[in-house]
Every structure is written in C-alpha cells, then in structure tokens.
CSV table of N, CA and C and ligand atoms in Angstrom, one decimal:
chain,number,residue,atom,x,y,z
A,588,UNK,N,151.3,-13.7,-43.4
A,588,UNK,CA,150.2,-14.0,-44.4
A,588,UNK,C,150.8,-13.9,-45.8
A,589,UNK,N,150.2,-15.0,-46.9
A,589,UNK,CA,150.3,-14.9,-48.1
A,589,UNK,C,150.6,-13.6,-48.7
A,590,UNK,N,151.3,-13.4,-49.2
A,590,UNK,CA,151.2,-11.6,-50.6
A,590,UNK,C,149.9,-12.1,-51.3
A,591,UNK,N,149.2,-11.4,-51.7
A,591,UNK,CA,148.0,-11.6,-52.6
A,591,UNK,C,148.6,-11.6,-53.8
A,592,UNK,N,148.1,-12.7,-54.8
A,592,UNK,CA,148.7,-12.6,-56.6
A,592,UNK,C,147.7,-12.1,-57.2
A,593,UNK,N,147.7,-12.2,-58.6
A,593,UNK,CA,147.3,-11.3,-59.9
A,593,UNK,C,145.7,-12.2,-60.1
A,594,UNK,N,146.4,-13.7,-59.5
A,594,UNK,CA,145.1,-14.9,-59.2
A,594,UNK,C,143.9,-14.3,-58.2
A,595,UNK,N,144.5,-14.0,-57.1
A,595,UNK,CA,144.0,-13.6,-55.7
A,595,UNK,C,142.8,-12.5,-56.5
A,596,UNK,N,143.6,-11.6,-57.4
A,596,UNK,CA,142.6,-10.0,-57.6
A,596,UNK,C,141.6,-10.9,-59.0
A,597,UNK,N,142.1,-11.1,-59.6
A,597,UNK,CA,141.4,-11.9,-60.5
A,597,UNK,C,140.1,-12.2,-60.2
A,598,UNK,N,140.5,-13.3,-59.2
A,598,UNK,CA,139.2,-14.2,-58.6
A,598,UNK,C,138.2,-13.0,-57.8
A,599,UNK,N,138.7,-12.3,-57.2
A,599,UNK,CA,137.5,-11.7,-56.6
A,599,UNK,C,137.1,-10.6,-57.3
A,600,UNK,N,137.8,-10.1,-58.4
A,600,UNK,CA,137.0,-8.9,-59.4
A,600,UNK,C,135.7,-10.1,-60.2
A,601,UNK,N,136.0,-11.3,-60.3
A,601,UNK,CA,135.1,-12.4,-60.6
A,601,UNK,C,133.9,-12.5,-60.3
A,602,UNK,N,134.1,-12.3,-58.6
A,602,UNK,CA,133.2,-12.8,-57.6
A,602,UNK,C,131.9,-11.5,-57.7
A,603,UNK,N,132.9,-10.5,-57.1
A,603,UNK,CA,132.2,-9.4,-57.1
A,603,UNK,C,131.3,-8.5,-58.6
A,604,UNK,N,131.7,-9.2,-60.5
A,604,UNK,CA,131.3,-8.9,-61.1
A,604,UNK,C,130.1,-9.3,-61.3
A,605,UNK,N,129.6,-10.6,-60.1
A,605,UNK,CA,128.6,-11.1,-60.7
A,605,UNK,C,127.2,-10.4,-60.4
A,606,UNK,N,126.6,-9.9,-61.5
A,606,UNK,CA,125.5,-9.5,-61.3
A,606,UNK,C,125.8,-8.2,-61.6
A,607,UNK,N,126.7,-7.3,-61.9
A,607,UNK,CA,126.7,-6.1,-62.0
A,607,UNK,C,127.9,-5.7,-63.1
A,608,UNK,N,127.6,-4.8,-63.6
A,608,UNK,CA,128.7,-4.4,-65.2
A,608,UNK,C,129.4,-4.4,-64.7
A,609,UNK,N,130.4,-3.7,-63.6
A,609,UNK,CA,131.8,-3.1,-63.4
A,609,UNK,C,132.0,-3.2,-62.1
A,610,UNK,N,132.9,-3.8,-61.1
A,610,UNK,CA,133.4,-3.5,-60.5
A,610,UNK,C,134.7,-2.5,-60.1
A,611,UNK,N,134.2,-1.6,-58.9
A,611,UNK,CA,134.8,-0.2,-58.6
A,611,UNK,C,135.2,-0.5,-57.6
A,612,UNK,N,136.6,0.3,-57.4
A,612,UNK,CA,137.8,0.1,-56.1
A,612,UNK,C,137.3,0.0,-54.7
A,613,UNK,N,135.6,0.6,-54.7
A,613,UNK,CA,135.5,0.8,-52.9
A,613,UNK,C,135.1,-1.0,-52.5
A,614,UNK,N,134.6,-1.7,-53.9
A,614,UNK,CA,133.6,-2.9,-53.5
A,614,UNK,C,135.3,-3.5,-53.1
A,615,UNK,N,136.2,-3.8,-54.1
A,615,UNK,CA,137.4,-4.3,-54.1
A,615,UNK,C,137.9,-3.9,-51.9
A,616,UNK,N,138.0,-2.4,-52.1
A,616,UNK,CA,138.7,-2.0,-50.8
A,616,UNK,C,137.5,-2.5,-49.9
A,617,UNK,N,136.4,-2.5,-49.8
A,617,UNK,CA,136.2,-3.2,-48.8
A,617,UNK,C,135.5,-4.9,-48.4
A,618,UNK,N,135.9,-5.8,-49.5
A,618,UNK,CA,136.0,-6.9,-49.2
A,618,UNK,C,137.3,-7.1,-48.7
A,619,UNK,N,138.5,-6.6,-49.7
A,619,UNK,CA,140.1,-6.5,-48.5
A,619,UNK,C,140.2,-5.6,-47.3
A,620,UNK,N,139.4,-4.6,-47.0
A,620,UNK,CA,139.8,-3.8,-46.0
A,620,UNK,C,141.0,-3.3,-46.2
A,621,UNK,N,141.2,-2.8,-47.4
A,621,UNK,CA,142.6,-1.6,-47.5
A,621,UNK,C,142.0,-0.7,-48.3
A,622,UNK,N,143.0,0.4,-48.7
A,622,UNK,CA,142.4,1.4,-49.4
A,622,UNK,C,142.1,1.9,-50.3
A,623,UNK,N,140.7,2.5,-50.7
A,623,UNK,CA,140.2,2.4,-52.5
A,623,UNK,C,142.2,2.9,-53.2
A,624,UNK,N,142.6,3.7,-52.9
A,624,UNK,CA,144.2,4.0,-53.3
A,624,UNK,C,144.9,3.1,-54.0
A,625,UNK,N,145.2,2.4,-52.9
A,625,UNK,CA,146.0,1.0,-53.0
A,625,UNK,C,145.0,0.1,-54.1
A,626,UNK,N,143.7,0.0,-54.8
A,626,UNK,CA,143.1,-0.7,-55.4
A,626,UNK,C,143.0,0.1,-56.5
A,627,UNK,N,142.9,1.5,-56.8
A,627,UNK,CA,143.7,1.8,-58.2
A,627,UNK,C,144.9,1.5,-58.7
A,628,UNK,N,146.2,1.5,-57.7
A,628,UNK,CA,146.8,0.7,-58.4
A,628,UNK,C,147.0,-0.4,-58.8
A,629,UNK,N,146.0,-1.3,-57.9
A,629,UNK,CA,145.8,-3.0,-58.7
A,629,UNK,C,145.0,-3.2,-59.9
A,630,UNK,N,144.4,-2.2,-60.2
A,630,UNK,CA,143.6,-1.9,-61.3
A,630,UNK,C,144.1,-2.0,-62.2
A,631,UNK,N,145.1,-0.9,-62.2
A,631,UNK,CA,146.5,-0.3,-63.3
A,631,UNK,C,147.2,-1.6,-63.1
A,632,UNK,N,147.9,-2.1,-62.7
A,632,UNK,CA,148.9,-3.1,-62.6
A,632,UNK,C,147.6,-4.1,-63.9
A,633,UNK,N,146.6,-5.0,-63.0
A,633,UNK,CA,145.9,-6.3,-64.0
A,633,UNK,C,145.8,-5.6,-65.3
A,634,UNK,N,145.5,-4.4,-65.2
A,634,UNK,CA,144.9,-3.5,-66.5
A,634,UNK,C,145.7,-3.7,-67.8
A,635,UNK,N,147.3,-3.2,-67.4
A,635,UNK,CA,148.7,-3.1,-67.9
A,635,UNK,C,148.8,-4.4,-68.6
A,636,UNK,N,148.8,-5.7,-67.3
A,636,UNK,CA,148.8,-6.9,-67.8
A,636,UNK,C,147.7,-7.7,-68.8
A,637,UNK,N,146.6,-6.7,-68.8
A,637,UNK,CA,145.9,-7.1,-69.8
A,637,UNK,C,145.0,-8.2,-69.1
A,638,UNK,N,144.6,-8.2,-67.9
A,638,UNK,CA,143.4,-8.9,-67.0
A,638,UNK,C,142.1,-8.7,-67.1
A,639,UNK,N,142.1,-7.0,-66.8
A,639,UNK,CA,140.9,-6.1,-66.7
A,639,UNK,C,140.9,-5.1,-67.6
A,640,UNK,N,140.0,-4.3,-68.1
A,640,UNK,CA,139.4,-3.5,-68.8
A,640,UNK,C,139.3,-2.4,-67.4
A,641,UNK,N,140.2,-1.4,-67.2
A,641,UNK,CA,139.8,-0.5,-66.3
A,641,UNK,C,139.5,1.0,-66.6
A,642,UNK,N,138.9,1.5,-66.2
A,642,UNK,CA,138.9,3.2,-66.9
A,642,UNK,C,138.6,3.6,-65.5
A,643,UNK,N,139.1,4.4,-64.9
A,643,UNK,CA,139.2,5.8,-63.9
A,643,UNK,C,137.6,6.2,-63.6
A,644,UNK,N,137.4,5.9,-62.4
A,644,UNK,CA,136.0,6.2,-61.9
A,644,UNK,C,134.9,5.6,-62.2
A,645,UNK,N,135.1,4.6,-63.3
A,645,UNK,CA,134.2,3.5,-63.8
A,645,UNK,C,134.4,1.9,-63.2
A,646,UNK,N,135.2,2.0,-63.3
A,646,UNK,CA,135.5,0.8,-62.4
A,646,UNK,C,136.3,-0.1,-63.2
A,647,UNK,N,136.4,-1.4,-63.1
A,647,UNK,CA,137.1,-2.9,-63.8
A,647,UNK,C,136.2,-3.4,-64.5
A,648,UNK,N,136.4,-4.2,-65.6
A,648,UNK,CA,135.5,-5.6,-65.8
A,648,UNK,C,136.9,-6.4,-66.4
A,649,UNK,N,136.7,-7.9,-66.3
A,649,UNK,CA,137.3,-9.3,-66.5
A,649,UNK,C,137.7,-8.9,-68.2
A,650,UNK,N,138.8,-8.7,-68.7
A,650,UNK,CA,139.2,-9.9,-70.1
A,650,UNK,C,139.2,-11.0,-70.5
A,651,UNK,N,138.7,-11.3,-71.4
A,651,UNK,CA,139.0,-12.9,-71.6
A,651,UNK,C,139.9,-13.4,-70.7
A,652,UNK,N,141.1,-13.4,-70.6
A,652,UNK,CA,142.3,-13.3,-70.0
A,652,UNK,C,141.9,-13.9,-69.1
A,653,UNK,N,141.7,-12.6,-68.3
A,653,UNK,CA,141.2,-12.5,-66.8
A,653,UNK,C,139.9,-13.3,-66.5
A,654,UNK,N,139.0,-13.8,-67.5
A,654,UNK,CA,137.9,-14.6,-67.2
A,654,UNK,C,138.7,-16.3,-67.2
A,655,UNK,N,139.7,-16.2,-68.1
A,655,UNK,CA,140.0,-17.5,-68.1
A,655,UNK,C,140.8,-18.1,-67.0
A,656,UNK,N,141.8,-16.8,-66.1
A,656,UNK,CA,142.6,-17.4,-65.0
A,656,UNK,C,141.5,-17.3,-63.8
A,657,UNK,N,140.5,-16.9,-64.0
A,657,UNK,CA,139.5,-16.8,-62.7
A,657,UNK,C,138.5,-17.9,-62.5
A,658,UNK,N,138.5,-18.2,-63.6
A,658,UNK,CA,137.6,-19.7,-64.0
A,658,UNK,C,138.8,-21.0,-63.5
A,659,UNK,N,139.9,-20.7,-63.9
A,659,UNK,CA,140.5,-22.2,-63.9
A,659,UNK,C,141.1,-22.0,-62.1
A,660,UNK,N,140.9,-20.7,-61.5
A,660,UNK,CA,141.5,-20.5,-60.1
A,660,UNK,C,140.0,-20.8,-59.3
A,661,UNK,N,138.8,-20.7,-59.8
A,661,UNK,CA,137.3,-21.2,-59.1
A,661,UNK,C,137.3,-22.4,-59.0
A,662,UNK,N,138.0,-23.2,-60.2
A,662,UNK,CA,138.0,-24.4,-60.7
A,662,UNK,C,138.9,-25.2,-59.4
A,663,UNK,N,139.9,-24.5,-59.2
A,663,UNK,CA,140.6,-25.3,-58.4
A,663,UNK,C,140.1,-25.3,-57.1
A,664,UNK,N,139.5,-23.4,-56.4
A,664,UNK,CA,139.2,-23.6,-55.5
A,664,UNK,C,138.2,-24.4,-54.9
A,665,UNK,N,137.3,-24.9,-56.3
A,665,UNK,CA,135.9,-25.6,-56.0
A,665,UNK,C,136.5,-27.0,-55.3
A,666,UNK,N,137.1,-27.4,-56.2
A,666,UNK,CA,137.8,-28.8,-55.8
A,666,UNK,C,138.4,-29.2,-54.5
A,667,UNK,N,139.3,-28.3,-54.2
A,667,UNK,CA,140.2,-28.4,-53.4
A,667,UNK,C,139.1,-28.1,-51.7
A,668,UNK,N,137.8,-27.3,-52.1
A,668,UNK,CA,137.1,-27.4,-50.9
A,668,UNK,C,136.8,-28.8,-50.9
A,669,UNK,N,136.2,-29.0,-51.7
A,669,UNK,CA,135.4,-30.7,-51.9
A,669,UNK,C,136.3,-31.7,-51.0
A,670,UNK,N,137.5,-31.4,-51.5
A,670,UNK,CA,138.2,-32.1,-50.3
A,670,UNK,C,138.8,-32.1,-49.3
A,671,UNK,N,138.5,-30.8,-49.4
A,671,UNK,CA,138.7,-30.8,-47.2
A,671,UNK,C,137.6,-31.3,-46.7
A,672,UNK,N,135.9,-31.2,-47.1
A,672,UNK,CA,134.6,-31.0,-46.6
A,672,UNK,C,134.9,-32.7,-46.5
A,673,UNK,N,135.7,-33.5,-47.7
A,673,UNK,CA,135.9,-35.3,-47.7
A,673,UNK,C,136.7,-35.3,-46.2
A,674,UNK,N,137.4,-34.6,-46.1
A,674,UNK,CA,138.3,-35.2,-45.3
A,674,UNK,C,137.6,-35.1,-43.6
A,675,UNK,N,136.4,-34.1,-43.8
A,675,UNK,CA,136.2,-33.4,-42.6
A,675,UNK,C,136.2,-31.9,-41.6
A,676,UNK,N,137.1,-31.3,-43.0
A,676,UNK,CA,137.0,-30.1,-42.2
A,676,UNK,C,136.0,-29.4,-42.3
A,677,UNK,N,135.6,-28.3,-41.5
A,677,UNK,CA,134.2,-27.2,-41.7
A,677,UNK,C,134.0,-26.7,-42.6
A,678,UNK,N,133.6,-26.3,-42.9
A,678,UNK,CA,132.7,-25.7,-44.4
A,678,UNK,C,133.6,-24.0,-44.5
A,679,UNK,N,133.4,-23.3,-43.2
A,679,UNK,CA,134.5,-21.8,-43.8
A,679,UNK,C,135.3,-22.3,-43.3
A,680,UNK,N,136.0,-23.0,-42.5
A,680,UNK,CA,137.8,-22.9,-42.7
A,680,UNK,C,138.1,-24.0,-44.5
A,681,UNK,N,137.2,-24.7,-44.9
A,681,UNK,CA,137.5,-25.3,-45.7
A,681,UNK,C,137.2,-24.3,-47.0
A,682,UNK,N,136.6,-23.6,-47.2
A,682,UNK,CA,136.7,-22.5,-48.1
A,682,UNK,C,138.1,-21.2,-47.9
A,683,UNK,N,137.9,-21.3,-46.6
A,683,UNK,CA,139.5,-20.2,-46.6
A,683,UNK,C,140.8,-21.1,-46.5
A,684,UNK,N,140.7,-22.2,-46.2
A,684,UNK,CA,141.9,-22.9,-47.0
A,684,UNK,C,142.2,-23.2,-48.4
A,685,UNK,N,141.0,-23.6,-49.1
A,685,UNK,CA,141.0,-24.1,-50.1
A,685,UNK,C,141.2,-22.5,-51.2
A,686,UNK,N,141.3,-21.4,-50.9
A,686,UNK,CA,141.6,-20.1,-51.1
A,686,UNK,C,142.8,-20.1,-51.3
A,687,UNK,N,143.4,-20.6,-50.1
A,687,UNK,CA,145.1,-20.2,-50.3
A,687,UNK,C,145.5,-21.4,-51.0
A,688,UNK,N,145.1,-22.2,-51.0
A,688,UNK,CA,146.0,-23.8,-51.7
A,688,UNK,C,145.8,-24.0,-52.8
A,689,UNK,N,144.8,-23.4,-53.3
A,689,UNK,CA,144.5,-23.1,-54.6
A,689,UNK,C,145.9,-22.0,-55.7
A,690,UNK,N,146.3,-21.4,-54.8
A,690,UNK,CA,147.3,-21.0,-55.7
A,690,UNK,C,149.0,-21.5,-55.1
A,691,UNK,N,149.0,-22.2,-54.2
A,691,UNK,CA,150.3,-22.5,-54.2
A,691,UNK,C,150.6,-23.6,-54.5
A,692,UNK,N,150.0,-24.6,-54.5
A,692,UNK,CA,149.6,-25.9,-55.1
A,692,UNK,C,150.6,-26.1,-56.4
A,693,UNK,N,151.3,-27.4,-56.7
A,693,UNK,CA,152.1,-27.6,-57.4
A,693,UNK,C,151.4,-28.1,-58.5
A,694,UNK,N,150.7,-28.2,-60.1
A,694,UNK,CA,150.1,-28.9,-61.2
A,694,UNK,C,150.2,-30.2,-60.3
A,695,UNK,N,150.9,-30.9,-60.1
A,695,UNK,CA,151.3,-32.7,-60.0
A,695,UNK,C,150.3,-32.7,-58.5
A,696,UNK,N,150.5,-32.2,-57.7
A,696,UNK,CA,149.7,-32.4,-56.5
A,696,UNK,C,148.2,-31.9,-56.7
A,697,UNK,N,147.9,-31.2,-57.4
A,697,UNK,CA,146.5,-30.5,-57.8
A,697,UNK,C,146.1,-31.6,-58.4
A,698,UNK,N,146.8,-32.4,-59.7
A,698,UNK,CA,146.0,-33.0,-60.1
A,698,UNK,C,145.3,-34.5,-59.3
A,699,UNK,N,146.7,-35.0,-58.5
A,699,UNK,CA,146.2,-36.2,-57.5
A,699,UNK,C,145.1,-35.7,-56.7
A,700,UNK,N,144.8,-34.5,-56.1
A,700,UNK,CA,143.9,-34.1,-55.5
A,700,UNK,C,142.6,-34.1,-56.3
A,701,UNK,N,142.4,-33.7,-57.8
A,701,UNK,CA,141.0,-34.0,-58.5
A,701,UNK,C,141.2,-35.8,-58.5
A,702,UNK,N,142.0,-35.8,-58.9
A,702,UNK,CA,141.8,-37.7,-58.8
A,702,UNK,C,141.3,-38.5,-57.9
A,703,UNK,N,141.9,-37.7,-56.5
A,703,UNK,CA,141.5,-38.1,-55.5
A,703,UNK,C,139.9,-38.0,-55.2
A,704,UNK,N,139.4,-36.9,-55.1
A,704,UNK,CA,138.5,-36.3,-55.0
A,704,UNK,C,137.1,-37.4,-56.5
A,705,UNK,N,137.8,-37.5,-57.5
A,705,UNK,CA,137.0,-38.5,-58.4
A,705,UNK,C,136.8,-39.7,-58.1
A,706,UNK,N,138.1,-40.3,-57.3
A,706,UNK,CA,137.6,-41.6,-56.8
A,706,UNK,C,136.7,-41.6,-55.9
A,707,UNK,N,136.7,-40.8,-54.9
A,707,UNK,CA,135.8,-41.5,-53.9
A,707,UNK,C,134.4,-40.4,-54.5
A,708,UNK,N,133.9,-39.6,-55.5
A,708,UNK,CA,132.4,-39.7,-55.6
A,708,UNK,C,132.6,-40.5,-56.4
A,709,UNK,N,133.1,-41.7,-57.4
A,709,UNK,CA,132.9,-42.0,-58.2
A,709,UNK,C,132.2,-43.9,-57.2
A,710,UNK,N,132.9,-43.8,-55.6
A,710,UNK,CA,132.4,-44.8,-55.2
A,710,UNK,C,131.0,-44.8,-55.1
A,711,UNK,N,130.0,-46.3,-55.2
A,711,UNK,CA,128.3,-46.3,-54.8
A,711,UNK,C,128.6,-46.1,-53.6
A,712,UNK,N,129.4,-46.1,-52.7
A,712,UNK,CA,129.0,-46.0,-51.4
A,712,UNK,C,130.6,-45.3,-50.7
A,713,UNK,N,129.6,-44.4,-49.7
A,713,UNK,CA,131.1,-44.2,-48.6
A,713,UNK,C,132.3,-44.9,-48.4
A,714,UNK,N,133.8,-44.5,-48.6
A,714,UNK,CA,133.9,-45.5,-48.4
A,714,UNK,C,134.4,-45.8,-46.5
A,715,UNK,N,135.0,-46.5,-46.0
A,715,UNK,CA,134.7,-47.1,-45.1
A,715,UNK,C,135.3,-45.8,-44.1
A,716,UNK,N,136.7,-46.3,-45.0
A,716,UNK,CA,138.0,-45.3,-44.1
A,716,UNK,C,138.0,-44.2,-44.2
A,717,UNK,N,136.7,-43.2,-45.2
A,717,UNK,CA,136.6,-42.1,-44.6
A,717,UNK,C,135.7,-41.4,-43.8
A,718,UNK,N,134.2,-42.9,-43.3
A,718,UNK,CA,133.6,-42.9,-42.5
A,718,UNK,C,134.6,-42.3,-41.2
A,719,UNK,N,135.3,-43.4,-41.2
A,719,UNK,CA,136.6,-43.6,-40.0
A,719,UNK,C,136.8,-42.1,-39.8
A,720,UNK,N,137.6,-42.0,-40.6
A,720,UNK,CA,138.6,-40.3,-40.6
A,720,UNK,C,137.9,-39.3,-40.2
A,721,UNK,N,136.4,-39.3,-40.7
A,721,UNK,CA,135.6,-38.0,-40.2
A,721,UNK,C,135.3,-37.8,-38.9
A,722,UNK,N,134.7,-39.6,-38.4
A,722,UNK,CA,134.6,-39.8,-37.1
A,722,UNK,C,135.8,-39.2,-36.0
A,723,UNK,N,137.1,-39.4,-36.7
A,723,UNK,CA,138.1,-39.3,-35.8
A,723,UNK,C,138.0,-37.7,-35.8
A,724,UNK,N,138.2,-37.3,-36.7
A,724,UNK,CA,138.4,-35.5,-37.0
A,724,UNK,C,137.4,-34.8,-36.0
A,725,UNK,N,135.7,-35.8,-35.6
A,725,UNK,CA,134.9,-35.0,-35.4
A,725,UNK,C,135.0,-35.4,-33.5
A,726,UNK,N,135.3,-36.6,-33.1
A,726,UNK,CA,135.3,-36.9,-31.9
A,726,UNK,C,136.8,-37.3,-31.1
A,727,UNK,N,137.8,-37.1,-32.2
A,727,UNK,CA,139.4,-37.6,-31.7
A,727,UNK,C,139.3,-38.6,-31.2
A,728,UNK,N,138.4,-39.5,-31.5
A,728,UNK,CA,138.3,-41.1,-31.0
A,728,UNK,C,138.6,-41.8,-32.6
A,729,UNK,N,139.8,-42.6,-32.1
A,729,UNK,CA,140.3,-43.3,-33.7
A,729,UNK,C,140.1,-44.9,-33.2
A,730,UNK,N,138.8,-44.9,-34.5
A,730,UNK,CA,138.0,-46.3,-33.9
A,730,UNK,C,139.1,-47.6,-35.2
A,731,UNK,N,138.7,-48.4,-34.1
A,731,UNK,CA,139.6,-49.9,-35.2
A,731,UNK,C,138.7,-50.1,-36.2
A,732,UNK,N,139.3,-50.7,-36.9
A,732,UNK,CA,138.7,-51.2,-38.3
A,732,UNK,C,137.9,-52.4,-37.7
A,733,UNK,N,136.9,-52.5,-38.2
A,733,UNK,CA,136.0,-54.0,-38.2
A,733,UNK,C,136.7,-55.3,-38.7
A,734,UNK,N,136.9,-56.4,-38.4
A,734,UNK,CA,138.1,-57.6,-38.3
A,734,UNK,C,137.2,-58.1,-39.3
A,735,UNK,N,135.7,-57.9,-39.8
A,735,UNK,CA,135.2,-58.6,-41.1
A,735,UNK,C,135.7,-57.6,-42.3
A,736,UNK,N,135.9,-56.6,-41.9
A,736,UNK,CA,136.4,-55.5,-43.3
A,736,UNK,C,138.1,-55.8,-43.4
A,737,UNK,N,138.5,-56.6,-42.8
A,737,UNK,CA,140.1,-56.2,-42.9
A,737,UNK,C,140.0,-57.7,-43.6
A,738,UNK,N,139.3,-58.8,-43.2
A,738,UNK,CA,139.3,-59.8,-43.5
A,738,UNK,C,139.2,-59.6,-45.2
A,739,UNK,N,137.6,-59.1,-45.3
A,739,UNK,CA,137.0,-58.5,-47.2
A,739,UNK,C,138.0,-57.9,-47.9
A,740,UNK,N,139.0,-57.1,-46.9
A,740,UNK,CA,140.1,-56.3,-47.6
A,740,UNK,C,141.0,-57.1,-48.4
A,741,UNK,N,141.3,-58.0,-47.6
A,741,UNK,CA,142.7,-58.8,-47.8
A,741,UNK,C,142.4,-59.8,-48.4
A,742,UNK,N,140.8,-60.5,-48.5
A,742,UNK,CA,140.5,-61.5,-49.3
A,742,UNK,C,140.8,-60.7,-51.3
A,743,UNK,N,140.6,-59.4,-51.0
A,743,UNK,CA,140.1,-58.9,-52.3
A,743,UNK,C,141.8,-58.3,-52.6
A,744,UNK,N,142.6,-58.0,-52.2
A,744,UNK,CA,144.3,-57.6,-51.6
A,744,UNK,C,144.7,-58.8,-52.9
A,745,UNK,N,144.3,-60.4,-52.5
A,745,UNK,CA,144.9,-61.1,-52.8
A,745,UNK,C,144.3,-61.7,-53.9
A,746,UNK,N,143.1,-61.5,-54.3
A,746,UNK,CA,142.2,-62.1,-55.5
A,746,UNK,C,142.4,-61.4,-56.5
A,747,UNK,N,143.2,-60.0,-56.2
A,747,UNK,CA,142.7,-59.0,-57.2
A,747,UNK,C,143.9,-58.6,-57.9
A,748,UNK,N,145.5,-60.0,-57.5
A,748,UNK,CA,146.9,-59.3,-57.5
A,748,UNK,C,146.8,-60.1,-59.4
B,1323,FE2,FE1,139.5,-18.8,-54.0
C-alpha cells in the first residue's frame, strides 16, 4: 500500500474539521486505525512544516497553507472521481481510487484528465462511445457501433478536415 503523504493528512484534518474547531489525534486514529501516538507525531511533523496549528491535547486546525494544499488535493480528488463514475466505475471504488491518483498523478496527465472530463459535460448529449463503454464495463458485452453513426462519423471525419 501507498505511504501516506503530508497531502493524505492534510486532506483528512480537512474532512474531519468540518463543522468542528479542532481536530484531535483519536478522530485522526480512528479514521486510519492506528494510534492516537503515531498521530501526535503527524501533528508535530505538519505543524513543524507549517500545515497545522497544533497545541498538545487541543488538537490541530488547517493553515492557510494547509487549507490551500487540501483544497487543490479535494480539487483533484473531486475530478478525478467524476471520471471514473464517466468511465463507469462504482461510486466507492471510484472515490477510493480517485484518493490515491489524486496524489500520484503527474500535472500533464491531471490536466488531460480535467480536459477530458470538460469535454464530455460540456457535450448536449451523451456521447455515444461512452454509452458503449459503460454498457460494456456493466454487462462485458462490447456492442458494435451503429453503421448509421460510423457513417455520420466519417461523413463529419471528412467535412470537418
Ligand atoms: Fe482524497
């Protein structure tokens, strides 16, 4: 499994500050399941780096800092679900994927992936081929293309060179 990064604690001192002043080591230990111990020193470590505001028995809150890498790491994770849910996959494996890809993801491939993701809501309509894809993802039946859409394809292939 992934090491968890500075992104990883970030995002979830985020998650968990909503609605409440400070997040404290037990909420941290037990969304990860390890030990409030081990989450004082993640505390100290973001703290050091200037993420979190921590003080000893009070808990964490976000830095600017730390609000800004948590925001642009939500930002990606939001996305990067949007396009698995395009492509077809389920709703939680597409959130716990889009968790991890969110930080190993290269700038250049993240960005094709919002691009991607802009073109097709930016279509009025479904577009065809990812009717197709879902179909296939959801029944492993990979149906042929309609011979009037390949036709409209190619008429538009060639009108449009
Ligand atoms: Fe995430």
């Amino acid at each position: 499994m992934r090491k968890k990064t500075i992104e990883d604690y970030v995002e979830l001192v985020y998650d968990l500050q909503k609605g409440k002043k400070r997040v404290h080591t037990n909420d941290i230990a037990s969304a990860l399941k390890i030990n409030p111990a081990s989450v004082t020193e993640i505390f100290q470590k973001l703290n050091e780096e200037g993420y979190v505001n921590y003080e000893k028995y009070s808990g964490a809150t976000l830095t600017e800092k730390g609000k800004k890498v948590a925001k642009a790491t939500k930002k990606r994770h939001d996305i990067l679900t949007e396009f698995l849910l395009l492509l077809g996959v389920d709703k939680k494996t597409a959130e716990e994927d889009a968790c991890e890809m969110e930080h190993i993801l290269q700038p250049s491939t993240m960005d094709t992936v919002i691009k991607f993701v802009e073109i097709v809501k930016h279509c009025q309509i479904t577009p065809y081929w990812l009717e197709r894809l879902k179909r296939y993802v959801k029944t492993g039946k990979l149906s042929k293309c309609p011979p009037e859409l390949v036709d409209a394809c190619l008429k538009h292939a060639t009108t449009s060179k």
